[in-house]
Coordinates of C-alpha atoms and ligand atoms in Angstrom, one line a residue:
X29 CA -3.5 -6.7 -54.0
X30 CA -4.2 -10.5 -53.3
X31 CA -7.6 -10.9 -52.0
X32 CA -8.7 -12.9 -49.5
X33 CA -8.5 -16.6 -50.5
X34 CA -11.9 -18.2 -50.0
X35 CA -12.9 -22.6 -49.6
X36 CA -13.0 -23.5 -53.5
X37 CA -10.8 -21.1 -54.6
X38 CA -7.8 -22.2 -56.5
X39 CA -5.1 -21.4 -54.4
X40 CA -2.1 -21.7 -56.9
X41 CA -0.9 -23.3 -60.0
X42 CA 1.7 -25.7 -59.8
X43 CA 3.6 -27.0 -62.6
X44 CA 5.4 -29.8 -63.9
X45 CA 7.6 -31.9 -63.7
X46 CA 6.3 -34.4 -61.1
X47 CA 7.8 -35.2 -57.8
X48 CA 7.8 -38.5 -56.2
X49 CA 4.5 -37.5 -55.0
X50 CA 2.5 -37.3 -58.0
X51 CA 4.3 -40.0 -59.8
X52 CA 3.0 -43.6 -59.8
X53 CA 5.5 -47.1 -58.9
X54 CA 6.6 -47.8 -62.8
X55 CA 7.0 -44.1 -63.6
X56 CA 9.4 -44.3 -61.2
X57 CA 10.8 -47.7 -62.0
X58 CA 11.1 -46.2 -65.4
X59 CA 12.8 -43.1 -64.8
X60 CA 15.3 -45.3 -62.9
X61 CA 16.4 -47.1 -65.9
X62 CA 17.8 -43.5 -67.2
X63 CA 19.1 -42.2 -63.5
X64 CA 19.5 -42.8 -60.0
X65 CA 19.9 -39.6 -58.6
X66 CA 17.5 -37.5 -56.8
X67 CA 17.2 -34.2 -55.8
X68 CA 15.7 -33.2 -52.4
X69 CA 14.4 -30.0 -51.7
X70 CA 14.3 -29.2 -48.0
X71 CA 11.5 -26.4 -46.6
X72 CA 10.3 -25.1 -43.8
X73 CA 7.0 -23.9 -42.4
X74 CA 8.0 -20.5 -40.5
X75 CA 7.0 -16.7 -40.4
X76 CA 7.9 -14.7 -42.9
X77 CA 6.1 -11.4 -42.2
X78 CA 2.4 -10.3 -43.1
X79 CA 3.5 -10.6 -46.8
X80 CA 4.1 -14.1 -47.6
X81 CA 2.9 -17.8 -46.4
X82 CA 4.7 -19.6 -44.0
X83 CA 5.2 -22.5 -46.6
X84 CA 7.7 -20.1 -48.5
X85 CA 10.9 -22.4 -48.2
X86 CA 9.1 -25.0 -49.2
X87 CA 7.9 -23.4 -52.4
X88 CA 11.0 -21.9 -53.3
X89 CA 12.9 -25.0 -52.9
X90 CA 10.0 -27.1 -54.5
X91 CA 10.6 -23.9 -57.7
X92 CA 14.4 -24.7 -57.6
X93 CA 14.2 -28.4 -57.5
X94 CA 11.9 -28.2 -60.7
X95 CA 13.5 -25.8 -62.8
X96 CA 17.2 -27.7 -62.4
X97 CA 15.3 -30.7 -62.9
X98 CA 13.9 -29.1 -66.4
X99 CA 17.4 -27.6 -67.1
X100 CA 19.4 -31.1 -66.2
X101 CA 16.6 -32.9 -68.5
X102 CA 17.9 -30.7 -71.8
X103 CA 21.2 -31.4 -71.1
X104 CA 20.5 -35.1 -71.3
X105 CA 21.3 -35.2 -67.2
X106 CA 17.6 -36.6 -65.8
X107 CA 17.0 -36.9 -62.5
X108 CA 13.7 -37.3 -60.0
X109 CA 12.5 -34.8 -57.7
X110 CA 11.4 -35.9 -54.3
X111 CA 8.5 -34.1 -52.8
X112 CA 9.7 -31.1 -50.6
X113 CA 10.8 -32.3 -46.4
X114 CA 8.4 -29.5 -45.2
X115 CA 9.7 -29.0 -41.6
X116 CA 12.9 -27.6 -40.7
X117 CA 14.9 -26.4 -37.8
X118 CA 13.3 -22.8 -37.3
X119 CA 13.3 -22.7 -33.5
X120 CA 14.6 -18.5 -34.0
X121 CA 10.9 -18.1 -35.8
X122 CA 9.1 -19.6 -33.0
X123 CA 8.0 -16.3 -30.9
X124 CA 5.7 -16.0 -34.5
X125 CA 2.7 -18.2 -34.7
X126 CA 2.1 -20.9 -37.3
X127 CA 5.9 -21.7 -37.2
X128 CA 6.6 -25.1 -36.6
X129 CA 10.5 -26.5 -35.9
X130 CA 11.8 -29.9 -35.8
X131 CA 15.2 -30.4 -33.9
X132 CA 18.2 -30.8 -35.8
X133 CA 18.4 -34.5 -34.1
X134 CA 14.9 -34.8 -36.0
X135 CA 15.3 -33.2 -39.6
X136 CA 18.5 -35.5 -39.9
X137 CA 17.1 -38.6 -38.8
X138 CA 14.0 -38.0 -41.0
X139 CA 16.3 -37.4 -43.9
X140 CA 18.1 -40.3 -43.8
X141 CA 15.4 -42.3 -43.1
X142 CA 13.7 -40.8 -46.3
X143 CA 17.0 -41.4 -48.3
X144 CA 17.5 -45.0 -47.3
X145 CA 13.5 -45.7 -48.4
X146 CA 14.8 -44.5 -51.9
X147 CA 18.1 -46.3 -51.7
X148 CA 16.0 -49.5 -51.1
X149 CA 14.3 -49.3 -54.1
X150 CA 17.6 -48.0 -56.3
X151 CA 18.2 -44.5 -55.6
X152 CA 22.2 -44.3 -55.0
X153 CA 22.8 -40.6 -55.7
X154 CA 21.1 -38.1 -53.1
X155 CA 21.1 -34.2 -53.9
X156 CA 20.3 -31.7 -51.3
X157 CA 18.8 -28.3 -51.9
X158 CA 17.3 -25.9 -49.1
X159 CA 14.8 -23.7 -49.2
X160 CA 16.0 -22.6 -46.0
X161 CA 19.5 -21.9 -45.2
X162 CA 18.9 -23.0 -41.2
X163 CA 18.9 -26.4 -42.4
X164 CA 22.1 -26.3 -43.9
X165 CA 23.9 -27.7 -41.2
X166 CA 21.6 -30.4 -40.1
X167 CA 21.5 -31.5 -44.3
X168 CA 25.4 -31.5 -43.8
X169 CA 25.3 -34.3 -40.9
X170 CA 22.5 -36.3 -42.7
X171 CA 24.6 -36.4 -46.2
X172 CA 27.5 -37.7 -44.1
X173 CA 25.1 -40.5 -42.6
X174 CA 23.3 -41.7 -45.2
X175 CA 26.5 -42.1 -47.3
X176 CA 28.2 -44.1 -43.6
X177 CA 25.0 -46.3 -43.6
X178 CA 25.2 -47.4 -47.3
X179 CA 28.5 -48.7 -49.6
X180 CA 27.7 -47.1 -52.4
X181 CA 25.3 -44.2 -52.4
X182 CA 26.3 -40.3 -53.0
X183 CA 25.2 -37.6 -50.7
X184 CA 25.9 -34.2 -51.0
X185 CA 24.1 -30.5 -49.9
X186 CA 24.4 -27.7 -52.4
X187 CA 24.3 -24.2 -50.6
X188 CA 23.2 -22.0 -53.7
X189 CA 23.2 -18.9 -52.0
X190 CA 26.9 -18.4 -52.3
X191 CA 26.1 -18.1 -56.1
X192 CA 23.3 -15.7 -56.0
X193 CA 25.1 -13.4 -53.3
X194 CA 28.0 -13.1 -55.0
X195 CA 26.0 -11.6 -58.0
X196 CA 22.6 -10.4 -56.4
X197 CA 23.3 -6.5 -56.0
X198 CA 23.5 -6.3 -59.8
X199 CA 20.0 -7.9 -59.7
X200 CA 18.0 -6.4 -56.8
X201 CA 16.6 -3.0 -56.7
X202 CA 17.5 -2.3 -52.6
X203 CA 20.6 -0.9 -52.1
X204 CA 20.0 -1.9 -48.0
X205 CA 20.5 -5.5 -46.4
X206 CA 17.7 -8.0 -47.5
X207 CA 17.5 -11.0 -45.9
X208 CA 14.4 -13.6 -44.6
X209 CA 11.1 -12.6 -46.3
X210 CA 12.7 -9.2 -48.1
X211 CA 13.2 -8.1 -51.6
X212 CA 14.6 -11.0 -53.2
X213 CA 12.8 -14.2 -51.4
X214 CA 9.9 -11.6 -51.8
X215 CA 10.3 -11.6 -55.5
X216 CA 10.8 -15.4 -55.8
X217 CA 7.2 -16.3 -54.3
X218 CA 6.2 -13.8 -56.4
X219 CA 6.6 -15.5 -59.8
X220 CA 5.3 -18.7 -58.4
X221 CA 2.5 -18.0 -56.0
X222 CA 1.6 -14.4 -56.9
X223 CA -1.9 -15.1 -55.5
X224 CA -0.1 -16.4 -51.8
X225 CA 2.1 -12.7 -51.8
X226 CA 0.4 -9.6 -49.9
X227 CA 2.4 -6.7 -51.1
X228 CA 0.3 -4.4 -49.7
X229 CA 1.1 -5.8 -46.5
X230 CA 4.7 -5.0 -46.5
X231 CA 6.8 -3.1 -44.5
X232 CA 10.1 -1.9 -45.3
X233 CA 12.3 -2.8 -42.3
X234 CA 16.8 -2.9 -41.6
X235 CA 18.8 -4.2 -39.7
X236 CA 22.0 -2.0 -38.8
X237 CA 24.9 -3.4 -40.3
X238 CA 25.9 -4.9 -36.9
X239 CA 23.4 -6.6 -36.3
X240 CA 22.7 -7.8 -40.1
X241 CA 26.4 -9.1 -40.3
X242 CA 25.8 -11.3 -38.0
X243 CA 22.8 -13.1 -39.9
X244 CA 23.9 -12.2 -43.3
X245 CA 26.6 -10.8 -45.2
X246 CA 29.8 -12.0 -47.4
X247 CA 31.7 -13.2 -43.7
X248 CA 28.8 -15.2 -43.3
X249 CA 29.3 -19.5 -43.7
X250 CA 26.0 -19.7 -45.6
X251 CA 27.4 -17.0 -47.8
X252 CA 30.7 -18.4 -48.2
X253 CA 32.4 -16.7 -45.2
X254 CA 33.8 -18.4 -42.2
X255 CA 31.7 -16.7 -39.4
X256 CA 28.3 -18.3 -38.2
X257 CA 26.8 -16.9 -35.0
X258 CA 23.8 -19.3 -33.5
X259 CA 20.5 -17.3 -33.3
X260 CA 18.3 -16.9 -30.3
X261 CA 15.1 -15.4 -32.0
X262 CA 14.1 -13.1 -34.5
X263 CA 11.3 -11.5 -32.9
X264 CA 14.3 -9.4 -31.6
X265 CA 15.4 -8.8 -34.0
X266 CA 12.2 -7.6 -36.0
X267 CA 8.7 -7.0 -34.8
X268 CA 7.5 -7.9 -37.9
X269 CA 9.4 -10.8 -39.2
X270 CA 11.2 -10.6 -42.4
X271 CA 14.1 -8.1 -42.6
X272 CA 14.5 -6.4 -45.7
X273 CA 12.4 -3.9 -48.1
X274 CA 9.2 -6.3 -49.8
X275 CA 7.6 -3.7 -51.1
X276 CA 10.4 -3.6 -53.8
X277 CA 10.1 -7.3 -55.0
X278 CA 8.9 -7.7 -58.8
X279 CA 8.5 -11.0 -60.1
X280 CA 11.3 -10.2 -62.6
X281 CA 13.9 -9.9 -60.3
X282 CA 12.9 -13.3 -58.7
X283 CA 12.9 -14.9 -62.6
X284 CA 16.7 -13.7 -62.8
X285 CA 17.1 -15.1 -59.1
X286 CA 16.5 -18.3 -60.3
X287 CA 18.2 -18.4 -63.0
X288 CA 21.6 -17.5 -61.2
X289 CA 20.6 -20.4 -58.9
X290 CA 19.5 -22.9 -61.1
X291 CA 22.8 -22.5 -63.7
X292 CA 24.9 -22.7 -60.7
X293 CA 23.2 -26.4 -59.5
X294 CA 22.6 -27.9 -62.7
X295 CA 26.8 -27.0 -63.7
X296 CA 27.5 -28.7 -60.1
X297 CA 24.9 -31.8 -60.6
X298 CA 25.8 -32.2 -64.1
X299 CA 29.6 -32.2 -63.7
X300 CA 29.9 -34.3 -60.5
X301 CA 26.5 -37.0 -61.1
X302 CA 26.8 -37.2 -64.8
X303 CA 30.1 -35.9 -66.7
X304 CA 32.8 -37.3 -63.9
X305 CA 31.1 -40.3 -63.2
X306 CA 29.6 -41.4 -66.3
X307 CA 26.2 -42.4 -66.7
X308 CA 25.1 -43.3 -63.0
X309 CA 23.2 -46.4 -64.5
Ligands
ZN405 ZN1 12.6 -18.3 -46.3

């Protein structure tokens, strides 16, 4: 049970690598010399139920950034981590408090404002990677700009939760839907910011298969479907705002999460950044 988190208290551990953020001008300038792309890992600040923080899309996609950062690095493929774009378009999450939305005119013109500051100083390769799949579409228009604004630079927005869908009933314990702030996103927080998760808090709560399908589920576009139905707000959909079973997340099954996510980007960034193309230096 997580107790109550108190002024002085060390809230969580995070570890390496550095992003932009904690790195200094010539680190930068040197891990230039060996790379030009960067991975950016879009968040969101939004309700996820009594159980975990509202920064959870940003920690998860801060957790996936690093760990195919760490995985591109042994395969010779290094790259820089920019710190996490912490607001998203979460207008749906709204009716719960603390949730803060950008629009979508907003998110993209702050991304490709952030990726022509990096192109300045010799960035060309920009890699997208959400923590929270409502982004998806306004990373989509931004990768498209920033790539019409500039002759030479590469944008593109990697959806991994086509990969871990595809495989994730082998891996989760629930045999019901699970979606924002169930089992598995429960499970990822949970190897990262164990001390941020309230399990004790969580409430087991479905959708009916009607209703789910319409947020999630294979005929879904951010599952690889072709069927993507806007969202008015999830407070009616749940009172309690996750949808899913938390009470079954274990950190083990959010290790093996990752690791389906970050083989999946680090095949994609390594084959289309470094093997095609060469050395992007
Ligand atoms: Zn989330």
């Amino acid at each position: 049970m997580a107790e109550a988190i108190g002024h002085g208290d060390t809230l969580y551990v995070q570890k390496g690598p550095p992003t932009l953020a904690e790195m200094s001008g010539p680190d930068v300038q040197e891990a230039l010399k060996h790379s030009d792309v960067v991975l950016i890992p879009f968040g969101a600040i939004e309700d996820h139920g009594a159980h975990l923080p509202l920064g959870t899309d940003c920690m998860e996609a801060r957790e996936i950034c690093r760990r195919t950062a760490v995985r591109l690095a042994e395969l010779d493929c290094p790259v820089v981590i920019a710190p996490v774009i912490p607001f998203g378009t979460s207008s749906f999450h709204l009716g719960f408090p603390g949730t803060i939305s950008i629009s979508s005119h907003t998110l993209v013109t702050l991304t490709k404002e952030v990726c022509l500051s990096l192109y300045r100083g010799g960035f060309r390769s920009f890699v997208f990677i959400h923590g929270h799949d409502g982004n998806l579409a306004s990373m989509m228009v931004a990768a498209q700009e920033v790539v019409d604004a500039t002759l030479d630079a590469t944008a593109v927005v990697l959806n991994w939760m086509v990969a871990l869908s595809k495989v994730y009933h082998t891996i989760q314990i629930s045999k019901k839907g699970e979606s924002h702030g169930g089992e598995g996103e429960t499970a990822r927080i949970l190897v990262t910011h164990p001390e941020l998760v309230h399990p004790e808090r969580g409430i087991p709560y479905h959708l009916q298969p009607e209703v789910l399908r319409k947020i999630q589920s294979p005929e879904h576009m951010k599952t690889g479907g072709g069927i993507y139905y806007g969202v008015r707000s999830y407070k009616d959909l749940t009172p309690y705002g996750h949808i899913g079973d938390p009470t079954l997340a274990l950190a083990d099954t959010g290790e093996k999460g990752y690791a389906v996510i970050v083989d999946w980007l680090s095949s994609v960034i390594k084959r289309d950044f470094f093997d095609e193309r060469g050395s992007r230096v």
